[in-house]
PDB file of C-alpha atoms in Angstrom:
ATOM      1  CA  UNK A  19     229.753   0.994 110.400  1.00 64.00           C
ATOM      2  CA  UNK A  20     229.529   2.079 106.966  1.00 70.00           C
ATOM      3  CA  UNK A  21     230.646   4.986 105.931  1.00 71.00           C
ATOM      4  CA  UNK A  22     228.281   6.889 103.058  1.00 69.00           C
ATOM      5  CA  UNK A  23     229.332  10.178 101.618  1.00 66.00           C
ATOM      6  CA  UNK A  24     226.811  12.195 100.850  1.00 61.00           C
ATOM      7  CA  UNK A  25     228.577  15.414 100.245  1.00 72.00           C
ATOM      8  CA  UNK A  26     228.222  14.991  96.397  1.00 78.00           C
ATOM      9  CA  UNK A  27     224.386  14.185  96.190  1.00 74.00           C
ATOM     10  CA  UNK A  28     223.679  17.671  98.412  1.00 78.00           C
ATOM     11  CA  UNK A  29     226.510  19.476  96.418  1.00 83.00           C
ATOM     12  CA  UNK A  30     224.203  18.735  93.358  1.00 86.00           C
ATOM     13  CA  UNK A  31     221.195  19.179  94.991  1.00 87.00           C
ATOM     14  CA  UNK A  32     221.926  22.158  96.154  1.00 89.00           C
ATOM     15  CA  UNK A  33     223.866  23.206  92.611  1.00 91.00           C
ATOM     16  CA  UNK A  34     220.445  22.062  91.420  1.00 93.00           C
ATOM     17  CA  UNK A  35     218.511  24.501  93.546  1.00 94.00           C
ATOM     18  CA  UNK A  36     220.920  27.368  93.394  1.00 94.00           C
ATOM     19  CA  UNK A  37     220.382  27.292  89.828  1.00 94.00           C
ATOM     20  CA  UNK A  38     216.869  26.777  89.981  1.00 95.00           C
ATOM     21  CA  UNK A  39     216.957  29.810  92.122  1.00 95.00           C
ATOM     22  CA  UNK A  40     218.797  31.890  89.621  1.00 95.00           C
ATOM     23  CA  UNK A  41     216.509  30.559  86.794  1.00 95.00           C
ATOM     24  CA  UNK A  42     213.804  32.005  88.591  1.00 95.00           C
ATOM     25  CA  UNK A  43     215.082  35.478  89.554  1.00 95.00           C
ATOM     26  CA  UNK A  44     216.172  36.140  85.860  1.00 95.00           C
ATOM     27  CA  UNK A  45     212.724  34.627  84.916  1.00 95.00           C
ATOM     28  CA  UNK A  46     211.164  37.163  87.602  1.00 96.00           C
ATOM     29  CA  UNK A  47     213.474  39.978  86.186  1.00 96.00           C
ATOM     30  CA  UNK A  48     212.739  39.205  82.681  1.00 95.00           C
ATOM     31  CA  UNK A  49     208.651  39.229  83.526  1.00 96.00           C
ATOM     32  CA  UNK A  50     209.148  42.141  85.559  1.00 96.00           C
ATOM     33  CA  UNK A  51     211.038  44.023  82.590  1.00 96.00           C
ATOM     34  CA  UNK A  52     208.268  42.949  80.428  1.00 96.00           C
ATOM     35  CA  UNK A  53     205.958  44.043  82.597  1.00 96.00           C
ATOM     36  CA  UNK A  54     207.556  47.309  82.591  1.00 96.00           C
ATOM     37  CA  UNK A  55     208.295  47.788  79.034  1.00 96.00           C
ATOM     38  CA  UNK A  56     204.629  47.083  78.249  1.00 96.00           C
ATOM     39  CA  UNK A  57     203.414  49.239  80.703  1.00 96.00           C
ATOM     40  CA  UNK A  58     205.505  51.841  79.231  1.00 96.00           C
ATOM     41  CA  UNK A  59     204.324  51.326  75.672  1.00 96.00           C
ATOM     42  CA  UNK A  60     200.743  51.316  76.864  1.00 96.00           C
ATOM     43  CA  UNK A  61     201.379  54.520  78.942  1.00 96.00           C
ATOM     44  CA  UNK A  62     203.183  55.866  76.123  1.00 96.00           C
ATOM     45  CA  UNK A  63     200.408  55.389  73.626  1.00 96.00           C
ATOM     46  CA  UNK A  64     197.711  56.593  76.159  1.00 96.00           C
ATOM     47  CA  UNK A  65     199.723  59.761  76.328  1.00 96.00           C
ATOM     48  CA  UNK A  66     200.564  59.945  72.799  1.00 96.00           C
ATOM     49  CA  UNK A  67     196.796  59.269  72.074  1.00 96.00           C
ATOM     50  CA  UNK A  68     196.014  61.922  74.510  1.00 96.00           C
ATOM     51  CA  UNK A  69     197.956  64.057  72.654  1.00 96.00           C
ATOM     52  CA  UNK A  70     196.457  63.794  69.497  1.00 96.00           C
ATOM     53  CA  UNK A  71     193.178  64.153  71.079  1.00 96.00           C
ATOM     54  CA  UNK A  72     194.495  67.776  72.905  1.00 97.00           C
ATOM     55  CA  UNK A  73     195.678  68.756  69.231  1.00 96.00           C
ATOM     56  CA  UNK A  74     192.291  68.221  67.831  1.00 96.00           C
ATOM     57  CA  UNK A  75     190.697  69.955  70.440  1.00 96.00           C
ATOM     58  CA  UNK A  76     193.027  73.012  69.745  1.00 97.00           C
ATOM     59  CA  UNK A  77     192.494  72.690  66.126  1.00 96.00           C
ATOM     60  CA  UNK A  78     188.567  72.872  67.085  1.00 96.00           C
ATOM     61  CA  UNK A  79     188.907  75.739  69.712  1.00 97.00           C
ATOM     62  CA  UNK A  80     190.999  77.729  66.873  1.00 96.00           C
ATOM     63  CA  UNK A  81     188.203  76.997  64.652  1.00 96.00           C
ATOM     64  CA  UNK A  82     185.334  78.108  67.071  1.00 96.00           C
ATOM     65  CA  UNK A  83     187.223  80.955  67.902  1.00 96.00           C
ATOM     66  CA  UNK A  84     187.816  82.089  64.010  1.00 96.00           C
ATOM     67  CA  UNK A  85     183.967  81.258  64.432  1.00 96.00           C
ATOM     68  CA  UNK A  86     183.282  83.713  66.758  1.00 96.00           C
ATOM     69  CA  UNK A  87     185.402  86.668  65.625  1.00 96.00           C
ATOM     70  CA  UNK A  88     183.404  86.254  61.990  1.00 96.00           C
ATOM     71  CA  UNK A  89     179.734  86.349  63.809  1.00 96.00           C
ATOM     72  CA  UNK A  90     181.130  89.629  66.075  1.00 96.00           C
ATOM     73  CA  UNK A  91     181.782  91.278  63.181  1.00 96.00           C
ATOM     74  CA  UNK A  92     178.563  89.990  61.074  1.00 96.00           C
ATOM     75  CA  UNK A  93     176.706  91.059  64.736  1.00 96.00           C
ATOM     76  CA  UNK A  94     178.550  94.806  64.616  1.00 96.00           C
ATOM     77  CA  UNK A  95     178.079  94.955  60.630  1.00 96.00           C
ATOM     78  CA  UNK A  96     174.204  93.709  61.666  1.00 96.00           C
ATOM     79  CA  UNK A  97     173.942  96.490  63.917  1.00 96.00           C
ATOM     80  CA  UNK A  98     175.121  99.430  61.709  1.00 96.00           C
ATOM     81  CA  UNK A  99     172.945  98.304  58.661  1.00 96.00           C
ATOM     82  CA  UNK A 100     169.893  98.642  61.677  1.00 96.00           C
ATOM     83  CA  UNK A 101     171.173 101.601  62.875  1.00 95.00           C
ATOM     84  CA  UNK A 102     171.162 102.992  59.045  1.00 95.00           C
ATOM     85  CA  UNK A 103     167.840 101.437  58.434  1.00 94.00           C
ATOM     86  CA  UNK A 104     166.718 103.290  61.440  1.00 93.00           C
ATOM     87  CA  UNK A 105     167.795 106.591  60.220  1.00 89.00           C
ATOM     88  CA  UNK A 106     166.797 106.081  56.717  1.00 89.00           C
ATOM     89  CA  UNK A 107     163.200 105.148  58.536  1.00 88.00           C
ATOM     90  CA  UNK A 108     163.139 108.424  60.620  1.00 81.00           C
ATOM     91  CA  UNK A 109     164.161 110.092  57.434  1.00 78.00           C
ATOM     92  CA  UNK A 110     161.349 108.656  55.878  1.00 81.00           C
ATOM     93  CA  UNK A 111     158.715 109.703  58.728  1.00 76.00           C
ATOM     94  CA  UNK A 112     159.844 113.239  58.571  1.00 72.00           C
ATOM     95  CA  UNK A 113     159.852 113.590  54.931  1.00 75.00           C
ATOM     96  CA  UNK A 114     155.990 114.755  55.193  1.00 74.00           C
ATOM     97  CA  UNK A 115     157.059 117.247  57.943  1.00 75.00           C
ATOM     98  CA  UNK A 116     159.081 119.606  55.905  1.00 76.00           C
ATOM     99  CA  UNK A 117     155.896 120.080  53.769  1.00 79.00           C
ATOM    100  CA  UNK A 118     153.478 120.546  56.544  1.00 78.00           C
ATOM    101  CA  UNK A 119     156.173 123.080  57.655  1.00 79.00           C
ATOM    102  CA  UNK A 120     156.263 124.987  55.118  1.00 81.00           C
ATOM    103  CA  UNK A 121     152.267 124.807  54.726  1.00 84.00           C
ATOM    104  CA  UNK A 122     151.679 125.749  58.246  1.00 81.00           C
ATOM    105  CA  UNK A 123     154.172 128.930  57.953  1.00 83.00           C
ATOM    106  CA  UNK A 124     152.317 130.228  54.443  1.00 86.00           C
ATOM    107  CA  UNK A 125     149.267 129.508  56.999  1.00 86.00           C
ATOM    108  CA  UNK A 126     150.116 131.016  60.229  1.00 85.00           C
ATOM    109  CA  UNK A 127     151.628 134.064  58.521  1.00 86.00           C
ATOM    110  CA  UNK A 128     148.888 136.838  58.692  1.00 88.00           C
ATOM    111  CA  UNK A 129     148.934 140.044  56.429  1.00 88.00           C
ATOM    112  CA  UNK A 130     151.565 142.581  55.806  1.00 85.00           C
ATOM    113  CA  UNK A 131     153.930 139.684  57.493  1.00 88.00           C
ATOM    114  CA  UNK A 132     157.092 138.917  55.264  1.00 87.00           C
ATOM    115  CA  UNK A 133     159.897 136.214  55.913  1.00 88.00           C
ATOM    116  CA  UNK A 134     163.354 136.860  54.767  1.00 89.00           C
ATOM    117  CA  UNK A 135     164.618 133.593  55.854  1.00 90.00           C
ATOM    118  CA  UNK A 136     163.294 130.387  56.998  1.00 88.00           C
ATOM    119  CA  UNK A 137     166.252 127.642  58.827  1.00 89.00           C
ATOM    120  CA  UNK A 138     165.441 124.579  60.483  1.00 84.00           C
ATOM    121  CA  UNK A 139     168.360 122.492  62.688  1.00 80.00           C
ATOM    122  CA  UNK A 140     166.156 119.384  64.237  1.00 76.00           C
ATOM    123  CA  UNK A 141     163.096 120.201  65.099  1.00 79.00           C
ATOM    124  CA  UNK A 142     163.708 123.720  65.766  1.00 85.00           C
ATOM    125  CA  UNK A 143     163.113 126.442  63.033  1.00 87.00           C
ATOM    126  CA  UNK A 144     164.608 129.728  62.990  1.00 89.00           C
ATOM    127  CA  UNK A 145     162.322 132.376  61.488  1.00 89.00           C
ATOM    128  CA  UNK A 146     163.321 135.956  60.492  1.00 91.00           C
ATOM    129  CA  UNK A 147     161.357 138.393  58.451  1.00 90.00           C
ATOM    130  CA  UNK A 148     159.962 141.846  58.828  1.00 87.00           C
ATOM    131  CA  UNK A 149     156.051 143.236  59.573  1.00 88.00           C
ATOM    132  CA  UNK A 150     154.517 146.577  58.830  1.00 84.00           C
ATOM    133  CA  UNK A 151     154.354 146.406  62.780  1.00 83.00           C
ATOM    134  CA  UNK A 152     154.752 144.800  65.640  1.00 83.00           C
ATOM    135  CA  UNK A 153     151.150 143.955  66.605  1.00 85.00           C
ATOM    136  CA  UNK A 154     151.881 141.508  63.162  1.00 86.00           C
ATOM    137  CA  UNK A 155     154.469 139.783  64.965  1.00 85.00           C
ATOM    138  CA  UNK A 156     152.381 139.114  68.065  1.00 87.00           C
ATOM    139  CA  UNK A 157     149.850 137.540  65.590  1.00 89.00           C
ATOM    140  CA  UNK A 158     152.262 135.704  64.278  1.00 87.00           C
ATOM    141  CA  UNK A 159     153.333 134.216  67.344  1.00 86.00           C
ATOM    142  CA  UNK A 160     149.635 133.724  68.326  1.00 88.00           C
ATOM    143  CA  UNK A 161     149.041 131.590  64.976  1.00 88.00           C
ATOM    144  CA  UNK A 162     152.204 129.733  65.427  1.00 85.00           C
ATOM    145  CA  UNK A 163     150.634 128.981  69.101  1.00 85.00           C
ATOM    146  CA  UNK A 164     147.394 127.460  67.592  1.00 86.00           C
ATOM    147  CA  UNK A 165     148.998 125.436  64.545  1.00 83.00           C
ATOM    148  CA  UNK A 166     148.955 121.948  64.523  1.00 80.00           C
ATOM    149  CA  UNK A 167     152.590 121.590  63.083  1.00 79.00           C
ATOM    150  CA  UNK A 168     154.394 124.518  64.565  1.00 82.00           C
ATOM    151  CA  UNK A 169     154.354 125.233  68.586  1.00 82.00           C
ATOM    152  CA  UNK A 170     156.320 127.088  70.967  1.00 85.00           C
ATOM    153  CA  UNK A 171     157.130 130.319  69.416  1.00 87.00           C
ATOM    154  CA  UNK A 172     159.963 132.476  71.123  1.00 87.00           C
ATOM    155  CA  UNK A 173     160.738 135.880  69.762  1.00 84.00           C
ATOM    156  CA  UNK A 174     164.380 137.160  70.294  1.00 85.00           C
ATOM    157  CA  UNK A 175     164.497 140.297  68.453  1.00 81.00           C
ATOM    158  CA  UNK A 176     162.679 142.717  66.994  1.00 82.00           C
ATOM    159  CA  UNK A 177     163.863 145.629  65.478  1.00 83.00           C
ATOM    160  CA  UNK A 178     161.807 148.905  64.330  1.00 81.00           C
ATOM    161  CA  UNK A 179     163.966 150.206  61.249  1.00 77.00           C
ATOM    162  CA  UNK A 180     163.321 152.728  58.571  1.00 73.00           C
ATOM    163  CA  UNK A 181     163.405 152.224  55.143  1.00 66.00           C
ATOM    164  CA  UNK A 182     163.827 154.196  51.447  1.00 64.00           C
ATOM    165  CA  UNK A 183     160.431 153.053  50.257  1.00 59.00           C
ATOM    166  CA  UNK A 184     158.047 154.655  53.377  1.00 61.00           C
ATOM    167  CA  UNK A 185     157.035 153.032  55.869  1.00 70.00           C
ATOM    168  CA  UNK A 186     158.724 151.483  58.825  1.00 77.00           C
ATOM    169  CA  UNK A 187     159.247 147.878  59.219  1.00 82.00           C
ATOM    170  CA  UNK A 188     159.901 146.030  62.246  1.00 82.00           C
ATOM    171  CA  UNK A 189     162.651 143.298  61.587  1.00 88.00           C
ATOM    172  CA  UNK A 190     162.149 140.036  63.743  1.00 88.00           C
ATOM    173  CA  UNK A 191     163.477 136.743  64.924  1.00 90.00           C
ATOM    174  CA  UNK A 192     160.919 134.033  66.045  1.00 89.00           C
ATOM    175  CA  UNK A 193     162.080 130.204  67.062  1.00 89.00           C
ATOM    176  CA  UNK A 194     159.395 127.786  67.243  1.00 87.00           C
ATOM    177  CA  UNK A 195     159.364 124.010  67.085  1.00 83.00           C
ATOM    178  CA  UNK A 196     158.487 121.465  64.730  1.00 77.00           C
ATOM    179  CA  UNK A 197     155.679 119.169  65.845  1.00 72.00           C
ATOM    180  CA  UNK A 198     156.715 115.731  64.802  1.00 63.00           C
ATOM    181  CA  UNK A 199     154.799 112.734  63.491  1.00 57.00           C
ATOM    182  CA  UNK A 200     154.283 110.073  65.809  1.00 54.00           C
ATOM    183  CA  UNK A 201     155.266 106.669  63.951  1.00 50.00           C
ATOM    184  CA  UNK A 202     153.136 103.874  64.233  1.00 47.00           C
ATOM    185  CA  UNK A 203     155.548 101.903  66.902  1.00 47.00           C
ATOM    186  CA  UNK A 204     154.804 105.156  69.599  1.00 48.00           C
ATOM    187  CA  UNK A 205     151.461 105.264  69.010  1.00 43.00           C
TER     188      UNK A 205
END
């Protein structure tokens, strides 16, 4: 019987394989770097592009926010110019008032009635002033009652005193309040 060796012919075959073998795991390794790698450079520019994207956002939210402080303070600067134009309006109203005031007084005041002083703080008016007696004072009171522009007369003093030129006079102190116009928004 012949003897074949066949030792070589598997020894290469098998050289063959193991090298086909390693071939294959470093071309595995090498996919599965690159694999990797461009999974990390696509991961890397998602987050860098991310990035940017968060950094324009800020850049907006900074800008909305400068925004928003400038239309607080054109909102507060809004409301003091109504505020003013409110007052300025009210002053406006009550401009006639003063004049029917002082109308209504010359009015209301009956004979051998004199005022010394005339204040007003709001709509309340301070009036002192002296009468030949004090039956005048009650009539003044009683016209201030019935006026149109004047109302709620209080008297908190009244004085008798004596004076150089003959007759008594009786010195007085009435508060009454203004009647106010009634703009056309409370009508």
């Amino acid at each position: 019987m012949p003897r074949i060796n066949l030792l070589p012919w598997r020894d290469e075959l098998r050289a063959q394989r193991r090298n086909q073998f390693y071939t294959g795991l470093g071309a595995a390794f090498g996919v599965a770097a690159l694999v990797t790698l461009i999974g990390v450079l696509t991961m890397n520019s998602i987050i860098d592009s991310q990035g940017d994207r968060n950094n324009l956002l800020k850049q907006e939210i900074a800008s909305l926010d400068a925004r928003i402080k400038e239309i607080l303070t054109l909102e507060e600067q809004k409301d003091r110019l109504v505020a003013r134009m409110k007052i300025i309006e009210e002053l406006q109203q009550s401009r006639p008032e003063v004049v029917h005031v002082f109308e209504e007084l010359v009015r209301t005041l009956p004979e051998g009635v004199f005022l010394n002083s005339v204040k007003q703080a709001g709509q309340r008016i301070e009036i002192k002033g002296s009468a030949e007696s004090n039956t005048r004072v009650s009539a003044l009171m009683r016209n201030i009652s019935k006026s149109d522009w004047l109302e709620n007369p209080e008297l908190e003093v009244v004085e008798v005193k004596k004076t150089d030129l003959g007759p008594r006079l009786s010195e007085f102190t009435v508060y009454a309040s203004g009647v106010k116009i009634k703009s056309e928004e409370e009508s």
